[in-house]
PDB file of C-alpha atoms in Angstrom:
ATOM      1  CA  MET A   1      11.765  48.559  70.739  1.00 73.00           C
ATOM      2  CA  THR A   2      15.303  49.057  69.468  1.00 87.00           C
ATOM      3  CA  GLN A   3      18.296  51.033  71.514  1.00 94.00           C
ATOM      4  CA  CYS A   4      21.379  52.905  69.956  1.00 97.00           C
ATOM      5  CA  ALA A   5      24.192  54.213  71.943  1.00 98.00           C
ATOM      6  CA  VAL A   6      25.836  57.573  72.205  1.00 98.00           C
ATOM      7  CA  ILE A   7      29.609  57.768  73.266  1.00 97.00           C
ATOM      8  CA  LEU A   8      29.554  61.265  74.897  1.00 96.00           C
ATOM      9  CA  ALA A   9      33.349  62.734  74.003  1.00 92.00           C
ATOM     10  CA  GLY A  10      31.920  66.739  73.843  1.00 77.00           C
ATOM     11  CA  GLY A  11      33.706  67.453  77.012  1.00 63.00           C
ATOM     12  CA  GLN A  12      36.564  70.309  77.259  1.00 53.00           C
ATOM     13  CA  ALA A  13      38.902  67.900  78.958  1.00 49.00           C
ATOM     14  CA  ASN A  14      40.566  70.612  80.787  1.00 45.00           C
ATOM     15  CA  ARG A  15      42.202  68.235  83.415  1.00 45.00           C
ATOM     16  CA  MET A  16      43.809  66.658  80.263  1.00 47.00           C
ATOM     17  CA  GLY A  17      45.210  69.615  78.920  1.00 50.00           C
ATOM     18  CA  GLY A  18      42.372  69.998  76.342  1.00 57.00           C
ATOM     19  CA  VAL A  19      43.275  67.093  74.539  1.00 66.00           C
ATOM     20  CA  ASP A  20      40.523  64.367  73.288  1.00 76.00           C
ATOM     21  CA  LYS A  21      40.632  61.783  76.157  1.00 78.00           C
ATOM     22  CA  GLY A  22      39.352  59.162  73.927  1.00 80.00           C
ATOM     23  CA  ARG A  23      42.266  59.361  71.932  1.00 80.00           C
ATOM     24  CA  LEU A  24      44.630  58.562  74.652  1.00 82.00           C
ATOM     25  CA  MET A  25      46.315  55.282  74.059  1.00 82.00           C
ATOM     26  CA  LEU A  26      45.741  52.638  76.623  1.00 83.00           C
ATOM     27  CA  GLY A  27      48.168  49.863  75.854  1.00 85.00           C
ATOM     28  CA  ASP A  28      47.849  49.524  71.834  1.00 86.00           C
ATOM     29  CA  GLN A  29      43.997  50.976  71.984  1.00 89.00           C
ATOM     30  CA  SER A  30      42.724  54.342  72.304  1.00 88.00           C
ATOM     31  CA  LEU A  31      40.132  54.705  74.964  1.00 91.00           C
ATOM     32  CA  ILE A  32      37.720  55.629  72.568  1.00 93.00           C
ATOM     33  CA  GLN A  33      38.141  52.404  70.621  1.00 95.00           C
ATOM     34  CA  ARG A  34      38.088  50.584  73.689  1.00 93.00           C
ATOM     35  CA  VAL A  35      34.647  52.082  74.220  1.00 96.00           C
ATOM     36  CA  ILE A  36      33.212  51.411  70.630  1.00 97.00           C
ATOM     37  CA  GLU A  37      34.434  47.773  71.306  1.00 96.00           C
ATOM     38  CA  ARG A  38      32.851  47.221  74.348  1.00 96.00           C
ATOM     39  CA  ILE A  39      29.310  49.115  73.184  1.00 97.00           C
ATOM     40  CA  THR A  40      28.712  48.062  69.704  1.00 98.00           C
ATOM     41  CA  PRO A  41      27.777  44.232  70.566  1.00 97.00           C
ATOM     42  CA  GLN A  42      25.537  45.540  73.407  1.00 97.00           C
ATOM     43  CA  VAL A  43      23.086  47.806  71.069  1.00 98.00           C
ATOM     44  CA  ASP A  44      21.719  48.153  67.341  1.00 97.00           C
ATOM     45  CA  ALA A  45      23.578  51.715  66.297  1.00 98.00           C
ATOM     46  CA  VAL A  46      26.282  53.681  67.829  1.00 98.00           C
ATOM     47  CA  VAL A  47      26.512  57.607  67.617  1.00 98.00           C
ATOM     48  CA  LEU A  48      29.365  59.833  68.803  1.00 97.00           C
ATOM     49  CA  ASN A  49      28.618  62.958  70.704  1.00 95.00           C
ATOM     50  CA  ALA A  50      31.339  65.686  69.943  1.00 92.00           C
ATOM     51  CA  ASN A  51      31.930  69.270  69.750  1.00 90.00           C
ATOM     52  CA  GLY A  52      34.734  71.495  67.525  1.00 87.00           C
ATOM     53  CA  ASP A  53      36.084  69.976  64.313  1.00 87.00           C
ATOM     54  CA  LEU A  54      33.947  66.661  64.068  1.00 89.00           C
ATOM     55  CA  SER A  55      36.019  65.494  61.395  1.00 89.00           C
ATOM     56  CA  ARG A  56      38.682  65.029  63.654  1.00 89.00           C
ATOM     57  CA  PHE A  57      36.661  61.724  64.175  1.00 91.00           C
ATOM     58  CA  ASP A  58      36.015  60.206  60.720  1.00 92.00           C
ATOM     59  CA  ASP A  59      38.304  57.479  60.979  1.00 93.00           C
ATOM     60  CA  LEU A  60      36.209  55.626  63.373  1.00 93.00           C
ATOM     61  CA  GLY A  61      33.511  55.422  60.856  1.00 95.00           C
ATOM     62  CA  LEU A  62      30.411  56.476  63.126  1.00 97.00           C
ATOM     63  CA  PRO A  63      27.945  59.088  62.588  1.00 97.00           C
ATOM     64  CA  ILE A  64      29.030  61.966  64.842  1.00 96.00           C
ATOM     65  CA  VAL A  65      26.705  64.692  66.343  1.00 96.00           C
ATOM     66  CA  ALA A  66      27.428  67.955  68.118  1.00 94.00           C
ATOM     67  CA  ASP A  67      25.387  69.583  70.964  1.00 93.00           C
ATOM     68  CA  SER A  68      22.790  71.640  70.114  1.00 91.00           C
ATOM     69  CA  ILE A  69      22.749  73.782  72.673  1.00 89.00           C
ATOM     70  CA  GLU A  70      25.992  76.193  72.929  1.00 85.00           C
ATOM     71  CA  GLY A  71      28.357  76.654  75.412  1.00 82.00           C
ATOM     72  CA  PHE A  72      29.489  73.198  76.219  1.00 78.00           C
ATOM     73  CA  PRO A  73      26.526  72.796  79.021  1.00 85.00           C
ATOM     74  CA  GLY A  74      27.789  69.291  79.752  1.00 90.00           C
ATOM     75  CA  PRO A  75      26.918  65.722  79.530  1.00 94.00           C
ATOM     76  CA  LEU A  76      23.227  66.265  79.631  1.00 96.00           C
ATOM     77  CA  ALA A  77      23.756  68.138  75.734  1.00 96.00           C
ATOM     78  CA  GLY A  78      25.668  65.194  74.585  1.00 96.00           C
ATOM     79  CA  VAL A  79      22.548  62.847  75.779  1.00 97.00           C
ATOM     80  CA  LEU A  80      19.934  65.314  73.903  1.00 98.00           C
ATOM     81  CA  ALA A  81      22.138  65.233  70.755  1.00 97.00           C
ATOM     82  CA  GLY A  82      22.251  61.645  70.882  1.00 98.00           C
ATOM     83  CA  MET A  83      18.226  61.351  71.652  1.00 98.00           C
ATOM     84  CA  ASP A  84      17.680  63.782  68.395  1.00 98.00           C
ATOM     85  CA  TRP A  85      19.756  61.296  66.397  1.00 98.00           C
ATOM     86  CA  ALA A  86      18.004  58.063  67.939  1.00 98.00           C
ATOM     87  CA  ALA A  87      14.551  59.432  67.002  1.00 98.00           C
ATOM     88  CA  GLU A  88      15.886  60.450  63.372  1.00 97.00           C
ATOM     89  CA  GLN A  89      16.942  56.683  63.339  1.00 97.00           C
ATOM     90  CA  GLY A  90      13.794  55.369  64.495  1.00 97.00           C
ATOM     91  CA  HIS A  91      14.894  54.229  67.812  1.00 97.00           C
ATOM     92  CA  ASP A  92      13.002  53.932  70.978  1.00 96.00           C
ATOM     93  CA  TRP A  93      15.740  53.948  73.567  1.00 98.00           C
ATOM     94  CA  LEU A  94      19.459  55.210  74.216  1.00 98.00           C
ATOM     95  CA  ILE A  95      22.162  54.008  76.232  1.00 98.00           C
ATOM     96  CA  SER A  96      24.579  56.483  77.266  1.00 98.00           C
ATOM     97  CA  VAL A  97      28.530  55.862  77.945  1.00 97.00           C
ATOM     98  CA  ALA A  98      31.372  57.935  78.254  1.00 95.00           C
ATOM     99  CA  ALA A  99      34.350  58.014  75.945  1.00 93.00           C
ATOM    100  CA  ASP A 100      36.893  58.172  78.973  1.00 91.00           C
ATOM    101  CA  THR A 101      35.430  54.788  80.742  1.00 92.00           C
ATOM    102  CA  PRO A 102      37.076  52.000  78.748  1.00 91.00           C
ATOM    103  CA  SER A 103      36.148  49.224  81.054  1.00 91.00           C
ATOM    104  CA  PHE A 104      32.449  49.776  81.880  1.00 94.00           C
ATOM    105  CA  PRO A 105      30.181  46.171  82.208  1.00 94.00           C
ATOM    106  CA  ARG A 106      29.862  44.194  79.064  1.00 94.00           C
ATOM    107  CA  ASP A 107      26.304  43.873  80.188  1.00 95.00           C
ATOM    108  CA  LEU A 108      25.360  47.276  80.428  1.00 96.00           C
ATOM    109  CA  ALA A 109      22.933  47.646  78.022  1.00 97.00           C
ATOM    110  CA  VAL A 110      20.985  44.417  79.214  1.00 96.00           C
ATOM    111  CA  ARG A 111      21.015  45.303  82.903  1.00 96.00           C
ATOM    112  CA  LEU A 112      19.558  48.704  82.388  1.00 97.00           C
ATOM    113  CA  ALA A 113      17.092  47.357  80.229  1.00 96.00           C
ATOM    114  CA  GLU A 114      15.810  45.272  82.730  1.00 96.00           C
ATOM    115  CA  HIS A 115      13.856  48.635  83.968  1.00 95.00           C
ATOM    116  CA  ASP A 116      11.148  50.037  81.964  1.00 89.00           C
ATOM    117  CA  THR A 117      11.097  53.402  83.857  1.00 95.00           C
ATOM    118  CA  PRO A 118      11.941  56.392  81.345  1.00 96.00           C
ATOM    119  CA  VAL A 119      15.817  57.044  82.860  1.00 98.00           C
ATOM    120  CA  VAL A 120      17.878  54.391  84.430  1.00 98.00           C
ATOM    121  CA  LEU A 121      21.334  55.322  85.538  1.00 98.00           C
ATOM    122  CA  ALA A 122      24.204  53.339  86.633  1.00 97.00           C
ATOM    123  CA  ALA A 123      25.657  52.744  90.070  1.00 95.00           C
ATOM    124  CA  THR A 124      28.278  51.535  92.085  1.00 93.00           C
ATOM    125  CA  PRO A 125      28.409  50.227  95.894  1.00 89.00           C
ATOM    126  CA  ASP A 126      29.365  53.212  98.208  1.00 81.00           C
ATOM    127  CA  PRO A 127      30.175  52.365 101.730  1.00 78.00           C
ATOM    128  CA  GLU A 128      28.673  55.840 103.181  1.00 80.00           C
ATOM    129  CA  ARG A 129      25.831  56.293 100.979  1.00 75.00           C
ATOM    130  CA  GLY A 130      25.169  52.881  99.763  1.00 76.00           C
ATOM    131  CA  ARG A 131      25.291  53.513  96.178  1.00 86.00           C
ATOM    132  CA  LEU A 132      27.108  56.240  94.113  1.00 88.00           C
ATOM    133  CA  PRO A 133      25.084  57.017  90.491  1.00 93.00           C
ATOM    134  CA  GLN A 134      27.436  56.980  87.595  1.00 94.00           C
ATOM    135  CA  PRO A 135      25.052  59.449  85.672  1.00 95.00           C
ATOM    136  CA  THR A 136      26.984  59.309  81.987  1.00 96.00           C
ATOM    137  CA  PHE A 137      25.954  55.655  81.781  1.00 97.00           C
ATOM    138  CA  GLY A 138      22.477  55.286  81.556  1.00 98.00           C
ATOM    139  CA  ARG A 139      19.281  54.442  79.521  1.00 98.00           C
ATOM    140  CA  TRP A 140      16.917  56.941  78.065  1.00 98.00           C
ATOM    141  CA  GLN A 141      13.500  57.071  76.532  1.00 97.00           C
ATOM    142  CA  VAL A 142      14.239  59.042  73.385  1.00 98.00           C
ATOM    143  CA  ALA A 143      10.464  60.555  73.817  1.00 97.00           C
ATOM    144  CA  LEU A 144      12.042  62.497  76.861  1.00 97.00           C
ATOM    145  CA  ARG A 145      13.972  64.543  74.535  1.00 97.00           C
ATOM    146  CA  HIS A 146      11.756  67.358  74.069  1.00 97.00           C
ATOM    147  CA  GLU A 147      11.341  67.839  78.078  1.00 97.00           C
ATOM    148  CA  LEU A 148      15.022  67.751  78.110  1.00 97.00           C
ATOM    149  CA  ARG A 149      15.718  70.336  75.462  1.00 97.00           C
ATOM    150  CA  ALA A 150      13.368  72.546  77.396  1.00 96.00           C
ATOM    151  CA  ALA A 151      15.421  71.848  80.935  1.00 96.00           C
ATOM    152  CA  LEU A 152      18.894  72.630  79.018  1.00 96.00           C
ATOM    153  CA  ASN A 153      17.447  75.748  77.818  1.00 95.00           C
ATOM    154  CA  ASP A 154      16.140  76.613  81.098  1.00 95.00           C
ATOM    155  CA  GLY A 155      19.698  76.377  82.843  1.00 93.00           C
ATOM    156  CA  VAL A 156      19.588  72.798  83.956  1.00 94.00           C
ATOM    157  CA  ARG A 157      23.179  71.414  83.772  1.00 93.00           C
ATOM    158  CA  LYS A 158      23.328  68.635  86.386  1.00 94.00           C
ATOM    159  CA  ILE A 159      22.195  65.241  85.117  1.00 95.00           C
ATOM    160  CA  ARG A 160      20.573  63.772  88.256  1.00 95.00           C
ATOM    161  CA  GLN A 161      18.762  67.395  89.059  1.00 94.00           C
ATOM    162  CA  TRP A 162      16.961  66.140  85.867  1.00 97.00           C
ATOM    163  CA  THR A 163      16.831  62.610  85.917  1.00 97.00           C
ATOM    164  CA  GLN A 164      15.437  62.439  89.479  1.00 95.00           C
ATOM    165  CA  ALA A 165      12.819  64.641  88.280  1.00 94.00           C
ATOM    166  CA  GLN A 166      12.060  61.946  85.368  1.00 94.00           C
ATOM    167  CA  GLY A 167      11.659  59.298  88.366  1.00 93.00           C
ATOM    168  CA  GLU A 168      14.890  57.582  87.723  1.00 96.00           C
ATOM    169  CA  THR A 169      16.152  54.094  88.514  1.00 97.00           C
ATOM    170  CA  LEU A 170      19.589  53.151  89.733  1.00 96.00           C
ATOM    171  CA  VAL A 171      20.961  49.741  88.971  1.00 96.00           C
ATOM    172  CA  ILE A 172      23.943  48.637  90.978  1.00 94.00           C
ATOM    173  CA  PHE A 173      27.021  47.383  89.206  1.00 93.00           C
ATOM    174  CA  ASP A 174      30.542  46.193  90.593  1.00 81.00           C
ATOM    175  CA  GLU A 175      32.576  48.692  92.104  1.00 63.00           C
ATOM    176  CA  GLY A 176      35.542  49.664  89.882  1.00 62.00           C
ATOM    177  CA  ASP A 177      33.270  49.043  86.589  1.00 80.00           C
ATOM    178  CA  PHE A 178      32.994  52.733  85.638  1.00 89.00           C
ATOM    179  CA  PHE A 179      36.619  53.939  86.458  1.00 86.00           C
ATOM    180  CA  ASN A 180      37.054  57.163  84.242  1.00 83.00           C
ATOM    181  CA  ILE A 181      40.225  58.868  83.102  1.00 84.00           C
ATOM    182  CA  ASN A 182      40.349  62.498  83.837  1.00 80.00           C
ATOM    183  CA  THR A 183      44.221  63.186  84.616  1.00 78.00           C
ATOM    184  CA  PRO A 184      47.514  61.958  83.668  1.00 78.00           C
ATOM    185  CA  ASP A 185      47.628  59.961  86.993  1.00 82.00           C
ATOM    186  CA  ASP A 186      44.373  58.272  86.030  1.00 80.00           C
ATOM    187  CA  LEU A 187      45.805  56.944  82.658  1.00 82.00           C
ATOM    188  CA  ALA A 188      48.987  55.698  84.731  1.00 84.00           C
ATOM    189  CA  TRP A 189      46.914  53.731  87.148  1.00 81.00           C
ATOM    190  CA  ALA A 190      44.349  52.299  84.032  1.00 82.00           C
ATOM    191  CA  GLU A 191      47.731  51.283  82.245  1.00 82.00           C
ATOM    192  CA  GLN A 192      48.425  48.965  85.520  1.00 80.00           C
ATOM    193  CA  HIS A 193      45.382  48.056  86.441  1.00 74.00           C
ATOM    194  CA  LEU A 194      43.038  47.626  83.147  1.00 74.00           C
ATOM    195  CA  LYS A 195      43.009  45.056  80.881  1.00 60.00           C
TER     196      LYS A 195
END
């Protein structure tokens, strides 16, 4: 049972002025370089999900897949693109990670694989709700791609709307592991706190 990973970089980055967030520099590396270095040892293969001119990522040396659902429907479309690629490559499971979150756990894939439900999502502790899902970080059974495509075509956009219907499992990781960079202030904070 092999698993690959998809790096989700297909969003429009409106809060960062439309730039590729993954290309922002944090120290001497871009966010996406940090994500690639962190996820590659955890899986058998890595694919990048992006939209627009895909050649702008050629320098990364990764296969690149665009959303097959038009209109920027969100991260679920990136997961579907990753699932379709994974199926073509013969992988049974897909790990999803976000291109704007450079310090996710180095044992993400191992911890998620401890559960055999069709969808397993990362979560962090939350004082009010007990746990706060991090839905772009998950483990997805590739065989679910047809159901996911149908849901997207029916207008489903929220990740947990779909994952809860699949009987998701949430795995708690330490708070702070999933700090994502959405704004210039977030990047400034990361420069001070993330190593």
